[in-house]
């Protein structure tokens, strides 16, 4: 499993972001994403069973690298790691969360949406940042503008990114990967349309080439 964020981003170009309510969907969903050729996944912590779903996905497909998203508070760091999270993702940073994430035993992708937040996160030692919510916060034009003053900072944009927008974001020099729910949206998970998810995953995996 990757030990640094640099290691992690070498393994992915597109990260499916999942919100899963039913534990029974964990194993078939893991298999569907793997069949499509994706290896790195973010599970949002927005449902009651999110931790168990992550654990069950890891048990079903141990090669998958699954991060726990929606980390908002220091108290979530330990349980997420105990559930098997290979990395942690937050939509933003507070001072307390920054301290907790600095001591996490796995790679971390903290969220920012402004130049000041990016500078603060970079100063705290985070090397790759989630740009969230990407489309609403200024999209590609904003990321392009950050590149002038902040050329060293690399981003993984997420938030309303679509299959069509993903390659355009990936073409930006300061974008190392993108994430989004379009590969496995909740409606496809709820209808258990594993073939459609595999198809979306394969299209996303092809963006790596
Ligand atoms: C999130 O954390 O909600 C992600 O950014 C997913 O966003 P999307 O559903 O707009 O792709």
PDB file of N, CA and C in Angstrom, residues 59-60 64 175 192:
ATOM      1  N   UNK A  59     -11.864  -6.253   2.071  1.00  0.00           N
ATOM      2  CA  UNK A  59     -11.853  -7.715   2.203  1.00  0.00           C
ATOM      3  C   UNK A  59     -12.158  -8.392   0.871  1.00  0.00           C
ATOM      4  N   UNK A  60     -13.069  -7.789   0.104  1.00  0.00           N
ATOM      5  CA  UNK A  60     -13.461  -8.395  -1.175  1.00  0.00           C
ATOM      6  C   UNK A  60     -12.353  -8.257  -2.218  1.00  0.00           C
ATOM      7  N   UNK A  64      -7.310  -3.227  -3.880  1.00  0.00           N
ATOM      8  CA  UNK A  64      -7.802  -1.858  -4.025  1.00  0.00           C
ATOM      9  C   UNK A  64      -7.206  -0.977  -2.930  1.00  0.00           C
ATOM     10  N   UNK A 175      -2.354  19.696 -12.214  1.00  0.00           N
ATOM     11  CA  UNK A 175      -3.349  18.678 -11.811  1.00  0.00           C
ATOM     12  C   UNK A 175      -2.726  17.300 -11.985  1.00  0.00           C
ATOM     13  N   UNK A 192     -27.848  -1.292  -8.284  1.00  0.00           N
ATOM     14  CA  UNK A 192     -26.909  -2.422  -8.411  1.00  0.00           C
ATOM     15  C   UNK A 192     -26.541  -2.688  -9.868  1.00  0.00           C
TER      16      UNK A 192
END
